[in-house]
Coordinates of C-alpha atoms and ligand atoms in Angstrom, one line a residue:
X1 CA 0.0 0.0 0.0
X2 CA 1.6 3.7 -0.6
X3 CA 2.4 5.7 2.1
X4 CA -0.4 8.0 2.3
X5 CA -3.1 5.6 1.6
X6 CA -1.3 3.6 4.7
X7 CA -1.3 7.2 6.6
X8 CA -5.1 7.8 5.5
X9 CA -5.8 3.8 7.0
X10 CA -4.2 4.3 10.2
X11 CA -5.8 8.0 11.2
X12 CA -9.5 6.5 10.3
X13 CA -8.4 3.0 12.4
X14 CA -7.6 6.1 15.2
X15 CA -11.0 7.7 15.0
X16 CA -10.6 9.6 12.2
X17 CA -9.3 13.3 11.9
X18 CA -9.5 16.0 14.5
X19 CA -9.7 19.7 13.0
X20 CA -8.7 21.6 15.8
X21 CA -9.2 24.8 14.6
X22 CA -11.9 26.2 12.3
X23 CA -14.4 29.0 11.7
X24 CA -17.1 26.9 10.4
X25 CA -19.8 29.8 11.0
X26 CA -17.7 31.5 8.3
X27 CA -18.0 28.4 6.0
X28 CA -18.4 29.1 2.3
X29 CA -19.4 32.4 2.3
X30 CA -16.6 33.8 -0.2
X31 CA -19.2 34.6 -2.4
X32 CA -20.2 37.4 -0.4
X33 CA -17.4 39.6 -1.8
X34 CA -16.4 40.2 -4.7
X35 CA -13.1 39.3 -6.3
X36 CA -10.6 42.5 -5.6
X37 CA -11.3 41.7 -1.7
X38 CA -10.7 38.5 -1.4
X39 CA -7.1 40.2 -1.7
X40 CA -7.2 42.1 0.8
X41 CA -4.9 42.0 4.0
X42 CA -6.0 40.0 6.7
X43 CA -6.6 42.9 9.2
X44 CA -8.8 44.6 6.6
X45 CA -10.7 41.1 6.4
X46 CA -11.7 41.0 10.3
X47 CA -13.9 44.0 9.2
X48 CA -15.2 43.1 5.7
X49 CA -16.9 39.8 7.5
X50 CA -19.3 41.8 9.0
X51 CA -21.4 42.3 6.0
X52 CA -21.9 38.5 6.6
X53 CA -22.4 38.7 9.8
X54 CA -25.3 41.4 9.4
X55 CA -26.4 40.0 7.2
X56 CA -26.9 36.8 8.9
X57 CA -30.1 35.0 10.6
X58 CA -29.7 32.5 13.3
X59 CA -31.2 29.8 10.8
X60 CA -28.5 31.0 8.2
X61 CA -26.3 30.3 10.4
X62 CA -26.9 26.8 11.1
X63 CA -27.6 26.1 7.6
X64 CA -23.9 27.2 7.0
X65 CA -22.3 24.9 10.0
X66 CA -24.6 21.7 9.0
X67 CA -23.2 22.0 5.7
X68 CA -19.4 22.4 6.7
X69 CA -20.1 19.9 9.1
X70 CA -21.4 17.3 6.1
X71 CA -18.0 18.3 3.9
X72 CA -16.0 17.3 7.2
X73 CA -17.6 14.1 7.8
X74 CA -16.6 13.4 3.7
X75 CA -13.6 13.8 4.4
X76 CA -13.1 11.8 7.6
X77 CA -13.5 14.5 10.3
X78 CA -15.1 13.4 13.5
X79 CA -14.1 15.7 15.7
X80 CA -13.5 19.8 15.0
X81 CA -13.1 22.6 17.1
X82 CA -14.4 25.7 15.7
X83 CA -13.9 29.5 16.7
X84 CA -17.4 31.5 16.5
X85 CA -17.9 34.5 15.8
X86 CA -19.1 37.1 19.2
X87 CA -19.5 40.8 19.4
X88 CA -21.7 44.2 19.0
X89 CA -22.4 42.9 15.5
X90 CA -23.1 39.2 15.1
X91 CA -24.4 39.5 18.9
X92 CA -25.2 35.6 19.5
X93 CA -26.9 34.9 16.3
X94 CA -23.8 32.5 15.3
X95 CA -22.8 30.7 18.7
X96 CA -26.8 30.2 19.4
X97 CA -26.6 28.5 16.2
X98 CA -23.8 26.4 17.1
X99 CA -24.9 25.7 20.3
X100 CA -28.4 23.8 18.2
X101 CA -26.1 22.1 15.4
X102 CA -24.4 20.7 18.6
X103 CA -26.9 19.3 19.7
X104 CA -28.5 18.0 16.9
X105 CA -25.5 16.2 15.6
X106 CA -24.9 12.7 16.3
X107 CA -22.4 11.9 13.5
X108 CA -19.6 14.4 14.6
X109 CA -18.2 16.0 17.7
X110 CA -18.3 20.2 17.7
X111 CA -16.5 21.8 20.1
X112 CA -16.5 25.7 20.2
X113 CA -14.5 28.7 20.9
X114 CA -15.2 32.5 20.7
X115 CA -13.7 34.6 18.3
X116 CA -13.2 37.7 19.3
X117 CA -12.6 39.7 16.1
X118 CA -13.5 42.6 17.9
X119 CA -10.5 42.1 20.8
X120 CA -12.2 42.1 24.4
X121 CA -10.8 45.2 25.9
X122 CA -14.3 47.4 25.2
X123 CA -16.4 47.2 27.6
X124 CA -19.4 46.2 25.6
X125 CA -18.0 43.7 23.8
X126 CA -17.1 42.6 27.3
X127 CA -20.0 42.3 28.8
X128 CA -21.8 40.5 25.5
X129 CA -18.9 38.1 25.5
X130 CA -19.4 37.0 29.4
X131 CA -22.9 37.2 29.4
X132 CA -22.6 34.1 26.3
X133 CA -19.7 32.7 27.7
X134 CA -21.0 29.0 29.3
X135 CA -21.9 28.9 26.2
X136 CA -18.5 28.1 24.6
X137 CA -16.1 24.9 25.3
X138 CA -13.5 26.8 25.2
X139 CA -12.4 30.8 25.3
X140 CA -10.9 31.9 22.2
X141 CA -8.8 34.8 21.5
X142 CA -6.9 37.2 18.9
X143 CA -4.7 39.2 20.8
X144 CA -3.6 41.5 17.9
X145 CA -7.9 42.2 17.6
X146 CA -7.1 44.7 20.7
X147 CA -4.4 47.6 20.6
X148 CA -2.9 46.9 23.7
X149 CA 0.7 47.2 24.5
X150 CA 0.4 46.3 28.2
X151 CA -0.6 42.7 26.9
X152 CA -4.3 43.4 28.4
X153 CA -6.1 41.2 26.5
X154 CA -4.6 38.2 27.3
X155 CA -4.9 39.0 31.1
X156 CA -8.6 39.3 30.4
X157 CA -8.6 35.9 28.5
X158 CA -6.6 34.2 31.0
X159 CA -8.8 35.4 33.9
X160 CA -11.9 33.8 32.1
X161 CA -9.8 30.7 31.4
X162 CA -9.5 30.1 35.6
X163 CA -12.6 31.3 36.0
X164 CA -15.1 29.8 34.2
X165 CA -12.6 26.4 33.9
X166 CA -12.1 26.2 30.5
X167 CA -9.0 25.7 28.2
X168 CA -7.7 28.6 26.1
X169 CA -6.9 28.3 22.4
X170 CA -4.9 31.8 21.0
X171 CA -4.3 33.1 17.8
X172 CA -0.4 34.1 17.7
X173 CA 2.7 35.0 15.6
X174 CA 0.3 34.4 12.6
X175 CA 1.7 37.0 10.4
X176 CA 5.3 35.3 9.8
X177 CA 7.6 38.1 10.5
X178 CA 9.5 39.4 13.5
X179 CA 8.3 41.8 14.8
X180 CA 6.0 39.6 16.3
X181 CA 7.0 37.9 19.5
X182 CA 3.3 36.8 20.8
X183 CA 4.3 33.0 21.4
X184 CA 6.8 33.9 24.1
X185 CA 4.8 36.2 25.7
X186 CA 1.6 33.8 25.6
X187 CA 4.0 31.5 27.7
X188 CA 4.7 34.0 29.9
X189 CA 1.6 34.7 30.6
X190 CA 0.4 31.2 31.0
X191 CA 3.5 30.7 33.8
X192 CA 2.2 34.3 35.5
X193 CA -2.0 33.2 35.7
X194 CA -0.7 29.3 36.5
X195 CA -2.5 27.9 33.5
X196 CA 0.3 25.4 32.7
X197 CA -1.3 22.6 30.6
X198 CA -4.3 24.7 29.3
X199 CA -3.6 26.9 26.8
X200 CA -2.9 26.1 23.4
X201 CA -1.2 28.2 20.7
X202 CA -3.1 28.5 16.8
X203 CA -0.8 29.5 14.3
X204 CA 3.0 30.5 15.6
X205 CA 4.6 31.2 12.5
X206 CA 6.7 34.0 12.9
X207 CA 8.5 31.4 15.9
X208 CA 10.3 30.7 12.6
X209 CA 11.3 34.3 11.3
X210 CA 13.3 34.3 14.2
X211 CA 17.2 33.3 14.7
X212 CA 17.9 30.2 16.3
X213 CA 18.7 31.3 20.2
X214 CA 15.0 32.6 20.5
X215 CA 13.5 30.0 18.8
X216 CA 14.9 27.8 21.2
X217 CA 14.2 30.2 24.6
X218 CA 10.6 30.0 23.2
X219 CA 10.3 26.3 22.7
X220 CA 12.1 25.9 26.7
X221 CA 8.9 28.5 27.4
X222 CA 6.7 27.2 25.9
X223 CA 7.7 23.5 27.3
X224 CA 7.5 24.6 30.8
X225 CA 4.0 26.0 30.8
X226 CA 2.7 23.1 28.5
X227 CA 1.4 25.6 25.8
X228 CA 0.7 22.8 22.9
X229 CA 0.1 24.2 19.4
X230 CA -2.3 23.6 16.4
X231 CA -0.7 24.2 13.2
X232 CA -3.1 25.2 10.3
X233 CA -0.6 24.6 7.2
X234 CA -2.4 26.3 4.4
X235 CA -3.5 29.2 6.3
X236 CA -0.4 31.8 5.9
X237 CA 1.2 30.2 2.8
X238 CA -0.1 32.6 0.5
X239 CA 1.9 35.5 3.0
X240 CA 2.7 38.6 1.0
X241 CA 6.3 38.7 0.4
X242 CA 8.0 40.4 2.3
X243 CA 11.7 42.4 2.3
X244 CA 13.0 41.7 5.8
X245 CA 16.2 39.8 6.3
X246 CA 14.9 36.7 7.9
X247 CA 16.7 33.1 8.8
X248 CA 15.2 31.0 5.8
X249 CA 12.2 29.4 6.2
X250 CA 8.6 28.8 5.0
X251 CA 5.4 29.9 6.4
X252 CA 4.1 27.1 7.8
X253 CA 4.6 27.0 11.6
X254 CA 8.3 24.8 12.9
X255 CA 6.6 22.0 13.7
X256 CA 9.7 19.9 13.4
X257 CA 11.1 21.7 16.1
X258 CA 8.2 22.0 17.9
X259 CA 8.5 18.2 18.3
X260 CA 11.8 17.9 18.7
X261 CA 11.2 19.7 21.9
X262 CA 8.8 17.4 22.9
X263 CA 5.7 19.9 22.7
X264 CA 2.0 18.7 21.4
X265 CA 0.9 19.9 18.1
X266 CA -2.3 19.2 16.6
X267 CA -3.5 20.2 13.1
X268 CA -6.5 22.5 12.2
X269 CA -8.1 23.4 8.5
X270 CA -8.4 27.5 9.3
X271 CA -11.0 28.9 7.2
X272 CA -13.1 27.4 4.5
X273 CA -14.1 28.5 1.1
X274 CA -14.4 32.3 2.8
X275 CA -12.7 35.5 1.9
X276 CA -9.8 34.3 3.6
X277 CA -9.5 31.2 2.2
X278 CA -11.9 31.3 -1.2
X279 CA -10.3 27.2 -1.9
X280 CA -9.5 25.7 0.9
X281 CA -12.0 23.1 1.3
X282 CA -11.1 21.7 4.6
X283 CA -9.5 18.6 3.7
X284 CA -7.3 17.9 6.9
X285 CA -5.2 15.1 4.5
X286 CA -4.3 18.3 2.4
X287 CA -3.8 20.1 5.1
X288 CA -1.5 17.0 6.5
X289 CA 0.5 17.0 3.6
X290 CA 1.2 20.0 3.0
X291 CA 2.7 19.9 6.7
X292 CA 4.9 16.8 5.9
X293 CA 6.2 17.9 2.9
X294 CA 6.8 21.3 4.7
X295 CA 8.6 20.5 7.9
X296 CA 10.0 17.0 6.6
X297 CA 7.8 15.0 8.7
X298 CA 8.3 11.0 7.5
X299 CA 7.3 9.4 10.7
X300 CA 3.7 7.6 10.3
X301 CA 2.9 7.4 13.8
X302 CA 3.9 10.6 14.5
X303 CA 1.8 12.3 11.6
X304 CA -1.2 10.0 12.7
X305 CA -1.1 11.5 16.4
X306 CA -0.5 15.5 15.3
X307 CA -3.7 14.2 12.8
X308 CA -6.1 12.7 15.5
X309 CA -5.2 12.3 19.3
X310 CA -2.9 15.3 19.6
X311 CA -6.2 17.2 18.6
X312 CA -8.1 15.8 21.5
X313 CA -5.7 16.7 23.8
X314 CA -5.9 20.4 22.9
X315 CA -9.5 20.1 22.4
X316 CA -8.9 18.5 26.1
X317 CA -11.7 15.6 24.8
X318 CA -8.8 12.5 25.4
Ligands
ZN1 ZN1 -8.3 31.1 13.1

């Protein structure tokens, strides 16, 4: 048998694929823009989803995530953790949604998290966010959604993590460049609020823009507080070029290393046929290739746990 078809066999004899990271409420809505914004730059895209989210009835809503939810299945997903939309716009139109699919799904697992496109710093955003927040598995948070040098927003995040008992998946150092350095402080963070073992890193790209010395201060970081990461390959490959000077690399997150220091990675789809992503179709054994092929990853076992049980340890469903 050839090697992926063997890799394919083994993750189904596993339980099939985890996606541990998606906006499924978001789910093939690219034709919702037209063409010249699908190019835009991913800040400028937190704000053009609103029109769908305005636009938006709780019933749209679950027609949207029952239909992802069908193309997962197809493609050997049982279990997928997806962000949801919360703020002054959507209000709870998408997670009340979610919440119903949930329920009314028997033939896959869906765990939620709250995306917080709108950062969690205002104070009515705030209060709409707590008010809805039993209502999530797990809290979810984009750091860079907030302008906040003093590292607010993850204090605010972190307190709701201890709080209300739940695990915390972040968006960091998606942007693949260095001036970011949001993995290292998320670990710091994680040792300061004593949520070691609970929070879980989406993205972490720029890790790999950096020289060697950090990357390895991070990973020793990162390893004490038991931050585990979920790598979505496709999701920053298209990365505008860029002109800074930058050890050599590609823009997928180091998972190589990642594992050579002993840290959990799991594997996630990102978007689906949106404006982000107008062709990805959620296909985790694209998504797995593209990682193996990226970070030299030959080992079966190994690419069968990031593809299924790593995923329900950061989902923390193992
Ligand atoms: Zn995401």
């Amino acid at each position: 048998m050839k090697r992926l078809e063997k890799l394919y066999k083994n993750i189904m004899r596993n339980g099939g694929f985890v996606n541990a990271h998606a906006h499924l409420d978001r789910a093939n809505t690219v034709d919702y823009f037209p063409d010249w914004e699908q190019y835009k730059f991913l800040k400028e895209k937190w704000k053009l989803v609103d029109r769908i989210k305005r636009g938006a009835t709780k019933e749209s809503y679950k027609t949207r995530i029952h239909e992802a939810l069908d193309d997962q299945i197809k493609m050997g997903v049982t279990a997928v953790m997806s962000f949801i939309d919360i703020d002054d716009v959507v209000d709870t139109k998408a997670i009340d949604a979610a919440r119903e699919v949930k329920q009314e799904r028997k033939d896959i697992k869906l765990l939620t998290a709250c995306q917080t496109l709108k950062g969690v710093i205002n104070p009515g955003i705030q209060a709409i966010i707590i008010e809805n927040i039993e209502k999530f598995d797990i809290i979810g948070s984009l750091p860079s959604a907030d302008r906040d040098p003093n590292s607010h927003h993850l204090d605010i995040v972190m307190g709701w993590a201890k709080e209300y008992g739940k695990r915390l998946h972040v968006h960091v150092d998606q942007l693949n460049t260095p001036e970011e350095r949001e993995t290292e402080l998320l670990a710091r963070k994680t040792m300061q609020h004593g949520l070691e073992g609970q929070v879980t890193a989406v993205h972490g790209i720029s890790i790999a823009s950096h020289k060697k010395s950090y990357r390895e201060e991070v990973y020793k970081m990162c390893n004490d507080a038991g931050v585990s990461f979920i790598t979505c390959p496709s999701a920053w490959i298209d990365h505008p070029r860029r002109e800074d000077l930058v050890p050599s690399h590609n823009a997928v997150t180091p998972v190589d290393e990642l594992l050579e220091w002993d840290l959990t990675v799991a594997i996630g789809s990102d978007n689906i046929h949106d404006i982000y992503k107008p062709y990805c179709n959620g296909d985790m054994m694209f998504e797995l290739r593209l990682l193996l092929e990226s970070c030299k990853l030959y080992i079966p076992d190994t690419l069968m746990h990031i593809a299924t049980t790593n995923g329900k340890k950061v989902l923390g469903i193992l």
